[in-house]
Amino acid sequence: MVKKNTRILILEDDTCFRGILENLCQELGETIAVPDIETALSHLTKQTFQLLLLDWHLNPSDATSLYSAVENFQSNACRLALFTVPDLPNVISAMKAGASDILWASQDKNILREKVKEALALTKPATFSHAVVSRLAETLTEKALIQKTSLFQARKEFSRTFLQQILNQQKLRRTQLASLMSVSPRTLHRHLSA
């Protein structure tokens, strides 16, 4: 059953993989599948998508404009990284770049369908600026060096401060954050009071 208000964009240069994904996604929402960055950019700047399936192995010089358009025009869209064959360094890079999951060409169609459904079910939380995290890390590193704190203590303080920042900026209750982290509220309390 196609959901009228759900839009999915697939950017994949491999024709076979793109076709498989397009068939799966058409069951879940209005789907546009494109083979190149230029066509993807024209769609990304004209309409809103709930899910973006993006080929991770695009030409990096061309991909800069793509990721800029995604950040500026589709900041609330959930992203999945597409791989013909995944390798660990690129998977890690994709996840750090904001992909919520990865899909690859040899996966079973049922697994692909479930991962796409899960991604559509996610509500993307408000972004947490990397600049804030960088400044926090630098500040706490300087403090640890000045106080000659052990690595273990510095790490505990960073974790506690980082979690407190997330609670404050995202306006979450402790139970919600514990659920997101897949830990008990008691474990989260221990981290915050350390």
CSV table of C-alpha atoms in Angstrom, one decimal:
chain,number,residue,atom,x,y,z
A,1,MET,CA,0.0,0.0,0.0
A,2,VAL,CA,1.6,3.3,-1.2
A,3,LYS,CA,1.5,6.1,1.3
A,4,LYS,CA,0.6,9.3,-0.6
A,5,ASN,CA,2.6,11.6,1.7
A,6,THR,CA,5.8,9.5,1.8
A,7,ARG,CA,8.4,10.4,-0.8
A,8,ILE,CA,11.6,8.4,-1.3
A,9,LEU,CA,14.6,9.3,-3.5
A,10,ILE,CA,17.0,6.7,-4.6
A,11,LEU,CA,20.4,7.7,-6.1
A,12,GLU,CA,22.2,4.6,-7.3
A,13,ASP,CA,24.3,4.3,-10.4
A,14,ASP,CA,24.1,0.5,-10.5
A,15,THR,CA,21.1,-0.2,-12.7
A,16,CYS,CA,20.2,-3.6,-11.2
A,17,PHE,CA,20.5,-2.5,-7.6
A,18,ARG,CA,18.5,0.7,-8.3
A,19,GLY,CA,15.7,-1.4,-9.9
A,20,ILE,CA,15.5,-3.7,-6.9
A,21,LEU,CA,15.3,-0.7,-4.5
A,22,GLU,CA,12.8,1.1,-6.7
A,23,ASN,CA,10.5,-1.9,-6.8
A,24,LEU,CA,10.7,-2.3,-3.0
A,25,CYS,CA,10.2,1.4,-2.2
A,26,GLN,CA,7.2,1.9,-4.6
A,27,GLU,CA,5.2,-0.3,-2.2
A,28,LEU,CA,6.0,2.2,0.6
A,29,GLY,CA,5.7,5.6,-0.9
A,30,GLU,CA,6.1,7.8,-4.0
A,31,THR,CA,9.5,6.8,-5.3
A,32,ILE,CA,12.0,8.6,-7.6
A,33,ALA,CA,15.1,6.6,-8.7
A,34,VAL,CA,17.9,8.4,-10.5
A,35,PRO,CA,21.3,7.3,-11.7
A,36,ASP,CA,23.3,10.5,-11.4
A,37,ILE,CA,24.0,13.5,-9.1
A,38,GLU,CA,22.7,16.1,-11.4
A,39,THR,CA,19.2,14.5,-11.7
A,40,ALA,CA,19.2,13.9,-7.9
A,41,LEU,CA,20.0,17.6,-7.2
A,42,SER,CA,17.1,18.8,-9.3
A,43,HIS,CA,14.7,16.7,-7.3
A,44,LEU,CA,16.3,17.4,-3.9
A,45,THR,CA,15.9,21.2,-4.4
A,46,LYS,CA,12.3,21.0,-5.6
A,47,GLN,CA,10.5,18.7,-3.2
A,48,THR,CA,10.7,17.3,0.3
A,49,PHE,CA,11.6,13.6,0.9
A,50,GLN,CA,11.2,11.5,4.0
A,51,LEU,CA,13.9,9.0,3.0
A,52,LEU,CA,17.0,9.3,0.9
A,53,LEU,CA,18.9,6.2,-0.3
A,54,LEU,CA,22.2,7.5,-1.5
A,55,ASP,CA,25.0,5.7,-3.3
A,56,TRP,CA,28.1,6.1,-1.1
A,57,HIS,CA,30.7,5.5,-3.8
A,58,LEU,CA,30.0,8.6,-5.9
A,59,ASN,CA,32.8,10.8,-7.3
A,60,PRO,CA,33.8,12.8,-4.1
A,61,SER,CA,34.2,16.0,-6.1
A,62,ASP,CA,30.6,15.8,-7.4
A,63,ALA,CA,29.3,14.5,-4.1
A,64,THR,CA,30.1,17.8,-2.3
A,65,SER,CA,27.2,19.6,-4.0
A,66,LEU,CA,24.9,16.6,-3.3
A,67,TYR,CA,25.6,16.5,0.4
A,68,SER,CA,25.3,20.3,0.6
A,69,ALA,CA,21.9,20.1,-1.0
A,70,VAL,CA,20.9,17.3,1.4
A,71,GLU,CA,21.9,19.4,4.4
A,72,ASN,CA,20.2,22.5,3.2
A,73,PHE,CA,17.1,21.2,1.5
A,74,GLN,CA,16.5,17.8,3.2
A,75,SER,CA,17.8,18.1,6.7
A,76,ASN,CA,14.8,16.2,8.2
A,77,ALA,CA,15.1,13.3,5.8
A,78,CYS,CA,16.3,9.9,7.0
A,79,ARG,CA,19.3,8.7,5.0
A,80,LEU,CA,20.5,5.2,4.1
A,81,ALA,CA,23.9,4.7,2.5
A,82,LEU,CA,24.0,2.3,-0.5
A,83,PHE,CA,27.0,0.1,-1.2
A,84,THR,CA,27.6,-2.5,-4.0
A,85,VAL,CA,30.0,-4.2,-1.6
A,86,PRO,CA,30.4,-2.6,1.9
A,87,ASP,CA,33.8,-2.3,3.5
A,88,LEU,CA,34.3,-1.2,7.1
A,89,PRO,CA,36.1,2.1,6.7
A,90,ASN,CA,33.4,3.4,4.2
A,91,VAL,CA,30.6,2.1,6.4
A,92,ILE,CA,32.0,4.0,9.3
A,93,SER,CA,32.4,7.1,7.2
A,94,ALA,CA,28.8,6.8,6.0
A,95,MET,CA,27.4,6.4,9.6
A,96,LYS,CA,29.5,9.4,10.7
A,97,ALA,CA,28.1,11.4,7.8
A,98,GLY,CA,24.5,10.9,9.0
A,99,ALA,CA,23.4,7.6,7.5
A,100,SER,CA,21.0,5.8,9.8
A,101,ASP,CA,21.8,2.4,8.2
A,102,ILE,CA,23.4,0.8,5.2
A,103,LEU,CA,22.1,-1.3,2.4
A,104,TRP,CA,24.1,-3.4,-0.1
A,105,ALA,CA,23.3,-5.1,-3.4
A,106,SER,CA,23.7,-8.7,-2.3
A,107,GLN,CA,21.3,-8.4,0.7
A,108,ASP,CA,18.1,-10.4,0.6
A,109,LYS,CA,15.1,-8.4,-0.7
A,110,ASN,CA,13.1,-9.0,2.5
A,111,ILE,CA,15.9,-7.6,4.6
A,112,LEU,CA,16.2,-4.6,2.3
A,113,ARG,CA,12.4,-4.0,2.6
A,114,GLU,CA,12.5,-4.2,6.4
A,115,LYS,CA,15.4,-1.8,6.7
A,116,VAL,CA,13.6,0.7,4.4
A,117,LYS,CA,10.4,0.3,6.5
A,118,GLU,CA,12.4,0.8,9.7
A,119,ALA,CA,14.1,4.0,8.3
A,120,LEU,CA,10.6,5.4,7.3
A,121,ALA,CA,9.4,4.7,10.9
A,122,LEU,CA,12.3,6.7,12.4
A,123,THR,CA,11.6,10.2,13.4
A,124,LYS,CA,14.8,12.2,12.9
A,125,PRO,CA,15.8,14.0,16.1
A,126,ALA,CA,16.9,17.6,15.9
A,127,THR,CA,20.5,17.7,14.8
A,128,PHE,CA,23.3,18.1,17.4
A,129,SER,CA,25.9,20.4,16.0
A,130,HIS,CA,29.3,18.8,15.5
A,131,ALA,CA,30.9,22.2,16.3
A,132,VAL,CA,29.4,22.0,19.8
A,133,VAL,CA,30.9,18.5,20.3
A,134,SER,CA,34.3,19.6,19.0
A,135,ARG,CA,34.4,22.7,21.4
A,136,LEU,CA,33.3,20.5,24.3
A,137,ALA,CA,36.0,17.9,23.6
A,138,GLU,CA,38.6,20.6,23.2
A,139,THR,CA,37.6,22.4,26.4
A,140,LEU,CA,37.5,19.2,28.5
A,141,THR,CA,40.8,18.1,26.9
A,142,GLU,CA,42.5,21.3,28.0
A,143,LYS,CA,41.0,21.0,31.5
A,144,ALA,CA,42.2,17.4,31.8
A,145,LEU,CA,45.7,18.4,30.7
A,146,ILE,CA,45.9,21.4,33.1
A,147,GLN,CA,44.6,19.3,36.0
A,148,LYS,CA,46.7,16.2,34.9
A,149,THR,CA,43.5,14.1,35.1
A,150,SER,CA,43.7,10.4,34.1
A,151,LEU,CA,42.4,9.4,30.7
A,152,PHE,CA,39.7,7.4,32.5
A,153,GLN,CA,38.5,10.4,34.6
A,154,ALA,CA,38.6,12.7,31.5
A,155,ARG,CA,36.5,10.2,29.5
A,156,LYS,CA,34.0,10.0,32.3
A,157,GLU,CA,33.7,13.7,32.6
A,158,PHE,CA,33.3,14.1,28.8
A,159,SER,CA,30.5,11.4,28.8
A,160,ARG,CA,28.7,13.0,31.7
A,161,THR,CA,28.9,16.5,30.2
A,162,PHE,CA,27.9,15.3,26.7
A,163,LEU,CA,24.9,13.4,28.0
A,164,GLN,CA,23.8,16.4,30.0
A,165,GLN,CA,24.1,18.6,26.9
A,166,ILE,CA,21.9,16.2,24.9
A,167,LEU,CA,19.3,16.2,27.7
A,168,ASN,CA,19.3,20.0,27.8
A,169,GLN,CA,19.4,20.8,24.1
A,170,GLN,CA,17.0,18.1,23.0
A,171,LYS,CA,14.7,18.7,25.9
A,172,LEU,CA,14.5,15.0,26.6
A,173,ARG,CA,13.5,13.3,29.8
A,174,ARG,CA,16.1,10.9,31.3
A,175,THR,CA,13.9,7.9,30.6
A,176,GLN,CA,13.7,8.9,26.9
A,177,LEU,CA,17.5,9.3,26.6
A,178,ALA,CA,18.0,6.0,28.4
A,179,SER,CA,15.6,4.3,25.9
A,180,LEU,CA,17.5,5.9,22.9
A,181,MET,CA,20.8,4.6,24.4
A,182,SER,CA,19.3,1.2,25.0
A,183,VAL,CA,20.3,1.3,28.7
A,184,SER,CA,18.2,1.3,31.9
A,185,PRO,CA,17.4,4.7,33.5
A,186,ARG,CA,19.5,3.5,36.5
A,187,THR,CA,22.5,3.1,34.2
A,188,LEU,CA,22.0,6.5,32.7
A,189,HIS,CA,21.7,8.0,36.2
A,190,ARG,CA,25.1,6.4,37.1
A,191,HIS,CA,26.7,8.0,34.0
A,192,LEU,CA,25.2,11.4,34.8
A,193,SER,CA,26.2,11.3,38.5
A,194,ALA,CA,29.8,10.1,37.9
